[in-house]
XYZ file of C-alpha atoms in Angstrom:
369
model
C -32.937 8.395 11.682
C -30.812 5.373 11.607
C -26.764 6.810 10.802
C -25.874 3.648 8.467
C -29.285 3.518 6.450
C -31.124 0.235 7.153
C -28.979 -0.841 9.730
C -31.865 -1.396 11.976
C -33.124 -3.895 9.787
C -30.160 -5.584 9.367
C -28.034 -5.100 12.680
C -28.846 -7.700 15.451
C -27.970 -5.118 18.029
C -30.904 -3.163 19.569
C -29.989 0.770 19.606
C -26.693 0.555 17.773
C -28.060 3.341 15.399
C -28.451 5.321 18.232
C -25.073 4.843 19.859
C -23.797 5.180 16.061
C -25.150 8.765 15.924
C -24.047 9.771 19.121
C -20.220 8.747 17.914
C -20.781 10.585 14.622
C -22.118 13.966 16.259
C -19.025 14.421 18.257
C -15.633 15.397 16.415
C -12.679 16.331 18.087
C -9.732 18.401 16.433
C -6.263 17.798 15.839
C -3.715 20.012 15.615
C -3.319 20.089 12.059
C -5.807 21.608 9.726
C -7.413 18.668 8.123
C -6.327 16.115 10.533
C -9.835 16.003 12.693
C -11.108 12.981 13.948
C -14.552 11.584 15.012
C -15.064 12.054 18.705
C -15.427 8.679 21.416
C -15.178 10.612 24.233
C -18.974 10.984 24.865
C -19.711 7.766 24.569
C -20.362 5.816 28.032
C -19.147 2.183 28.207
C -22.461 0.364 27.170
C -22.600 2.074 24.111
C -18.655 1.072 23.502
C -19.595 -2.458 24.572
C -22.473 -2.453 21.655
C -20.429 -0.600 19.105
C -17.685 -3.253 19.196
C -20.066 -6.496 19.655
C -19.745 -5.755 15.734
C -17.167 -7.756 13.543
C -14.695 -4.906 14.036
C -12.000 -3.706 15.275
C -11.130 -2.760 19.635
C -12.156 1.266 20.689
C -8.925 0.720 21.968
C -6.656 0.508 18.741
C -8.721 3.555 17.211
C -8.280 5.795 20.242
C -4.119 4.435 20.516
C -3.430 5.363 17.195
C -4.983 8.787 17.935
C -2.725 9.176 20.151
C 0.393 7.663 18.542
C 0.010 7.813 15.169
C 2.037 4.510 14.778
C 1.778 2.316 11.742
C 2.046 -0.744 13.882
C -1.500 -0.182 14.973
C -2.716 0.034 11.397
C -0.970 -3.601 10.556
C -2.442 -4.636 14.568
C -5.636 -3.702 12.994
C -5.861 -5.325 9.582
C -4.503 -8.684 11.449
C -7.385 -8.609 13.593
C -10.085 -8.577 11.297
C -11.766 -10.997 9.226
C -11.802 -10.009 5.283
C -13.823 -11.253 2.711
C -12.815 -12.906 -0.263
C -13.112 -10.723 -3.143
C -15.137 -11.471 -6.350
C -13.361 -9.208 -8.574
C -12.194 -11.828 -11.077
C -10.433 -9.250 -13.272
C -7.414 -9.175 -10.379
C -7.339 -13.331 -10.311
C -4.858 -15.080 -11.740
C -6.232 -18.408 -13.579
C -5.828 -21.210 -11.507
C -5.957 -18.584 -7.848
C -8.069 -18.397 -5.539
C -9.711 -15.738 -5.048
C -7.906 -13.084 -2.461
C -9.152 -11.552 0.521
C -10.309 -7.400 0.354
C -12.736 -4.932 0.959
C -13.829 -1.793 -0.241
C -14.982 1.101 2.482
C -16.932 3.427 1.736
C -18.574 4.455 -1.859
C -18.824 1.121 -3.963
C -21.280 0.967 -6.874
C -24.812 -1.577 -7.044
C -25.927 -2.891 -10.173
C -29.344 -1.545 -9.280
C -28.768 1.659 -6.942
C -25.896 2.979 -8.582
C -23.364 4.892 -6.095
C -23.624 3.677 -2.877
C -22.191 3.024 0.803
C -20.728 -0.525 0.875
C -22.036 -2.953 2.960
C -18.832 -3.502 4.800
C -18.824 0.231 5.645
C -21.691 -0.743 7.561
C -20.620 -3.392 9.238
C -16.961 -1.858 10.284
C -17.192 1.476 11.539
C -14.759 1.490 13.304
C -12.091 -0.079 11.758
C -12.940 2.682 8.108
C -12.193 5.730 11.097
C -9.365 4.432 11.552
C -7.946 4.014 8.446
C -9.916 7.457 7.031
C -7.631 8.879 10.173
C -4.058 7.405 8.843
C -4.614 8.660 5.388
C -5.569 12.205 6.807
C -2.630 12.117 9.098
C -0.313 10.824 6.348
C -1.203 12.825 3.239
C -3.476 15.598 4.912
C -5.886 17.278 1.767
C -6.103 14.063 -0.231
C -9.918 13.644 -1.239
C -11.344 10.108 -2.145
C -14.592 8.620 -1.989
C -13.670 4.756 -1.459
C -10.767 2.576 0.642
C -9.604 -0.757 -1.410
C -7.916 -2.769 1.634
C -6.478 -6.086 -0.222
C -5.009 -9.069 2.065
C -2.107 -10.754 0.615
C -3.850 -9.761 -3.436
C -0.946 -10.842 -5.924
C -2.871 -8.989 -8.621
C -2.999 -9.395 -12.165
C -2.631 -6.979 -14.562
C -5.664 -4.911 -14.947
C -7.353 -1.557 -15.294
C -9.547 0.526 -12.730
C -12.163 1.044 -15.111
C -14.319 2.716 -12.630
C -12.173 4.715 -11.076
C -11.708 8.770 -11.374
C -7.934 7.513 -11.932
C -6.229 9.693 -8.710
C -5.261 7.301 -6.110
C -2.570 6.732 -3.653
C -1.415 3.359 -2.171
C 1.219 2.192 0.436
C 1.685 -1.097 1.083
C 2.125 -2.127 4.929
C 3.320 -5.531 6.816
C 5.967 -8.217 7.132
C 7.029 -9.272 3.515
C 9.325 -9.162 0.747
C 9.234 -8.023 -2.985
C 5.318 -7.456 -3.859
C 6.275 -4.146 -5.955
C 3.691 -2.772 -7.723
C 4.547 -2.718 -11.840
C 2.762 0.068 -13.625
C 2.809 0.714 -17.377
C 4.245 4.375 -18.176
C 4.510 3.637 -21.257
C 7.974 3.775 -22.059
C 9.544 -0.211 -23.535
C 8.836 -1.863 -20.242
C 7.206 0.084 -17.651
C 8.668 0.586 -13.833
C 7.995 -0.725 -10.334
C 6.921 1.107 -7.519
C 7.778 -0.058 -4.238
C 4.910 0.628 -2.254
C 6.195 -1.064 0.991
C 5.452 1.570 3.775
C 6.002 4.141 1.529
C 2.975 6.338 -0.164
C 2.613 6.126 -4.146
C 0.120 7.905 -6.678
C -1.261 5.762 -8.865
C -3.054 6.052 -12.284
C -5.606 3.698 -11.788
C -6.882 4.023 -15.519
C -2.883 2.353 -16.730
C -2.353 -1.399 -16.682
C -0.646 -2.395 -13.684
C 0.143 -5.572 -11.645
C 1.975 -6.960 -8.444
C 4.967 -8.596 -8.506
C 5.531 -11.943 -7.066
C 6.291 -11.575 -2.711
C 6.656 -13.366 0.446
C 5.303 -13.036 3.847
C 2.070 -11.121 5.019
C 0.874 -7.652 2.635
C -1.715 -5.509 2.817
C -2.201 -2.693 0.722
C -4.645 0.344 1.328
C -5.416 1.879 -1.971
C -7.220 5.497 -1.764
C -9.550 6.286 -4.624
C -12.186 8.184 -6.114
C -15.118 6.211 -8.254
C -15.721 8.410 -11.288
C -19.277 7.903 -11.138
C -20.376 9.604 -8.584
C -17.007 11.247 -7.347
C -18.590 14.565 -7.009
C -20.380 13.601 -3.913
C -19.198 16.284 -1.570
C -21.137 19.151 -3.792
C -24.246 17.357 -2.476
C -24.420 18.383 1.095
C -27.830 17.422 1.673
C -27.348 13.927 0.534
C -27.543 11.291 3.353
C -24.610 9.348 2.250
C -22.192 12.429 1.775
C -23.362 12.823 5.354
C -22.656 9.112 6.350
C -19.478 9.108 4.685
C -18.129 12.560 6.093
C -19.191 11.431 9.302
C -16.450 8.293 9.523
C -13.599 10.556 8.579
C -13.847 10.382 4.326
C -12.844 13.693 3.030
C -14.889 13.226 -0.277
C -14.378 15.191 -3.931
C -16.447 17.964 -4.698
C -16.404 17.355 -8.078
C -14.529 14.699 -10.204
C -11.019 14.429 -10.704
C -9.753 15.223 -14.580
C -8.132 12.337 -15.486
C -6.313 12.253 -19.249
C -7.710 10.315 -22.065
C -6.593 6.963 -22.587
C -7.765 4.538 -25.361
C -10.175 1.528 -24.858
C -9.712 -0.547 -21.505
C -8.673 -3.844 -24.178
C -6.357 -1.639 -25.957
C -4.309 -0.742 -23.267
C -4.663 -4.107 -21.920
C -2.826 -5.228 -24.928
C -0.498 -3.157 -24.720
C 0.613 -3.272 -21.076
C 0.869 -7.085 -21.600
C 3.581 -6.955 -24.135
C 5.544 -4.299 -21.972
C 4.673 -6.226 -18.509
C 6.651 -9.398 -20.479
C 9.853 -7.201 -21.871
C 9.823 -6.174 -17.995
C 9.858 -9.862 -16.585
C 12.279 -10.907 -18.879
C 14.213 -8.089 -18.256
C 14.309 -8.500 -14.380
C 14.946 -12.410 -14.594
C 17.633 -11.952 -16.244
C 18.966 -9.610 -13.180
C 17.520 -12.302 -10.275
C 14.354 -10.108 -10.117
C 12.125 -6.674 -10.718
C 14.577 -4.214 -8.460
C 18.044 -5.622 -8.475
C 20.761 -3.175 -7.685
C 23.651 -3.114 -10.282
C 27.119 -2.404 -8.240
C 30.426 -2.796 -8.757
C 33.067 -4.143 -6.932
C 37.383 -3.461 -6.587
C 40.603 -4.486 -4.580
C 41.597 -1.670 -2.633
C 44.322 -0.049 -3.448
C 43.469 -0.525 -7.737
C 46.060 -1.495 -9.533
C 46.910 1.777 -11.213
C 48.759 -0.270 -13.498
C 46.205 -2.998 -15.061
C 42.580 -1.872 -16.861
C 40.853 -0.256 -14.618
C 37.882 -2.816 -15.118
C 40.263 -6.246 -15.392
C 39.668 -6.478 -11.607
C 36.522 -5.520 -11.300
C 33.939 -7.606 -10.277
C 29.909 -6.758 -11.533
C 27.164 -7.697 -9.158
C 23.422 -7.471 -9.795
C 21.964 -7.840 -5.894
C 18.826 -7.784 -3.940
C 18.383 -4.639 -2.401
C 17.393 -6.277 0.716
C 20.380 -9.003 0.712
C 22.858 -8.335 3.772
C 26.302 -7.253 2.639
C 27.735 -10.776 4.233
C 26.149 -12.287 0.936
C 28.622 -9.875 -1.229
C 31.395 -10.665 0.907
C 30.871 -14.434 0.580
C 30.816 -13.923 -3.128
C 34.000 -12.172 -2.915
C 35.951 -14.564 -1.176
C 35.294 -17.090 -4.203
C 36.403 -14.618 -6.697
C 40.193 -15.214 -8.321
C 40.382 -11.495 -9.317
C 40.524 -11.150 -5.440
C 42.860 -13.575 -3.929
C 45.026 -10.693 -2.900
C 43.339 -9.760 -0.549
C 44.579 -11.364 2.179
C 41.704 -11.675 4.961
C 39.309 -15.092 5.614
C 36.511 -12.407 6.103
C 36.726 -9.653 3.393
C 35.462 -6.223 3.969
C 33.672 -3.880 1.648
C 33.769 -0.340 1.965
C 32.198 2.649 0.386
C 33.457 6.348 -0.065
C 35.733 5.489 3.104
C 33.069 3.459 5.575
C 33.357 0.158 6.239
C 29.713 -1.783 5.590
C 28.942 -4.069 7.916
C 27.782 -7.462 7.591
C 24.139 -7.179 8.581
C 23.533 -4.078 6.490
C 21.930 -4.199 3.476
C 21.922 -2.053 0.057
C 18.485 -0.655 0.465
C 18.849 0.367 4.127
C 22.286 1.747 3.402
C 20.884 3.961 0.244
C 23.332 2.259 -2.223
C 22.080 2.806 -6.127
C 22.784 0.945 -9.171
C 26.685 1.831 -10.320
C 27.841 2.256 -7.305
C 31.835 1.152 -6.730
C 32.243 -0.885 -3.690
C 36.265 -1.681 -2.710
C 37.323 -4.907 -1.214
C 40.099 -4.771 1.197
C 41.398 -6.534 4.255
């Protein structure tokens, strides 16, 4: 019995079902409850040789991160792959091209219904290994399918097939690309999903902010129709899909009641605009809001007149502030070529930056020599 369904027909590799079920029989524990991985020690070095003559990833990155755990393999990884461009037009901006993705694991056919995706198929090894990061990372999450998008500025849109319970972390070398997401309040939020884990409502209009520089983004979902797939134990594809490290749903994820897909379209497009316009007006989605004061204050002049109101990039360095200082009049006091800012006593540096020093929005920076 061939372990990826038709994959004799379609493989051009002699016996790789075989060496495929001899991977899939042997799992090896971690030791964390519901961190276990699929085994590779049994396997002899032919059967490694056939398994990655596919368009896949090295045995060697799966069995590193194993060991490490490190994100850098994950990015290591994605880079060395070739993705597909994805057809989903609903994610396209007019006038784009169409971005490069996959989804792993459950996907739906127009004729089949629920079923494994061909790319599943045709990366094994590359969906262990990111099955293994999400149960290392967030240990108990169930999903059913992995959306892996390649540099996707997405539109706003709706998951209308989605169970709605997801979680997404964006990973590489780049710069903005948050993730806007309509709560419903005037103008929605961003989530910055840059190496940091996020749920997401898949069912609530959302969209990616304008970035530089190389993202990915792993997204972690359940499909609704057929996201009770782990009740079926004797189904070959809950086998299939258990087998390459998916921890699938037992039964479907509630999810609240929205109104139609258009509907909230509608509505997340008027609240997606009051957002831009909001955030150009600041220099962009995430700007910090800080204020900044000689040092000592003038105990005797308005406590504002010398204050000086900043609305900065999180991920500016603090030499940027200090250059904007140095042109200020309410400053010329301060008697130093090189002004420095401090902050409940500590002196910032010039090569820090707001974000990495935790500074929030109304934050009083002083100025002093």
């Amino acid at each position: 019995q061939a372990f990826f369904g038709h994959f004799e027909s379609h493989s051009p590799l002699p016996h790789l079902s075989a060496v495929i079920w001899e991977l899939q029989v042997s799992v090896a524990s971690e030791s964390k409850s519901g961190r276990n991985s699929i085994g590779l020690d049994s396997m002899d070095s032919a059967q490694h040789e056939e398994l990655e003559a596919l368009d896949d990833i090295s045995l060697e990155l799966l069995q590193r991160y194993r060991e490490t755990h490190s994100r850098s393999i994950i990015v290591q990884a994605l880079e060395s792959i070739e993705l597909p461009e994805s057809k989903r037009k609903n994610v396209t901006r007019r006038g784009d091209t169409f971005p490069r993705g996959m989804c792993l694991g459950m996907t739906e056919s127009w004729t089949r219904g629920p079923t494994q995706s061909t790319i599943t198929r045709q990366k094994p090894l590359i969906t262990m290994l990111l099955c293994d990061f999400v149960r290392w990372e967030v240990p108990g999450f169930e999903f059913t399918s992995i959306q892996v998008n390649k540099d996707y500025a997405a539109a706003l849109h709706v998951d209308k097939n989605d169970a709605g319970n997801s979680i997404i972390i964006g990973l590489g070398d780049y710069s903005g690309g948050e993730l806007w997401v309509d709560d419903g309040s005037c103008s929605g939020h961003c989530l910055d999903v840059r190496d940091t884990w996020h749920r997401l409502e898949g069912h609530t209009p959302h969209e990616v902010m304008p970035f530089k520089g190389r993202r990915y983004t792993l997204v972690y979902f359940t499909r609704e129709r057929g996201g009770d797939i782990g009740a079926d134990t004797t189904s070959r594809m809950t086998r299939r899909l258990r087998d390459l490290g998916f921890q699938l749903p037992s039964e479907v994820p509630l999810t609240a009641s929205y109104p139609p897909a258009d509907e909230r379209m509608a509505a997340g497009q008027k609240r997606v605009h009051k957002f831009t316009a909001r955030a150009g007006k600041l220099g962009g989605p995430r700007r910090l809001k800080l204020m900044l004061r000689p040092r000592p204050c003038n105990k005797e002049a308005d406590e504002d007149e010398d204050a000086l109101r900043l609305s900065v990039d999180p991920n500016a360095p603090i030499k940027a502030l200090m250059e904007a200082v140095k042109h200020m009049k309410s400053f010329t006091t301060v008697e130093a070529s090189e002004p420095c800012l401090w902050v409940d006593g500590f002196r910032l540096l010039p090569w820090d930056t707001p974000g990495t020093l935790g500074l929030t929005s109304g934050m009083i920076l002083h100025v002093a020599a």
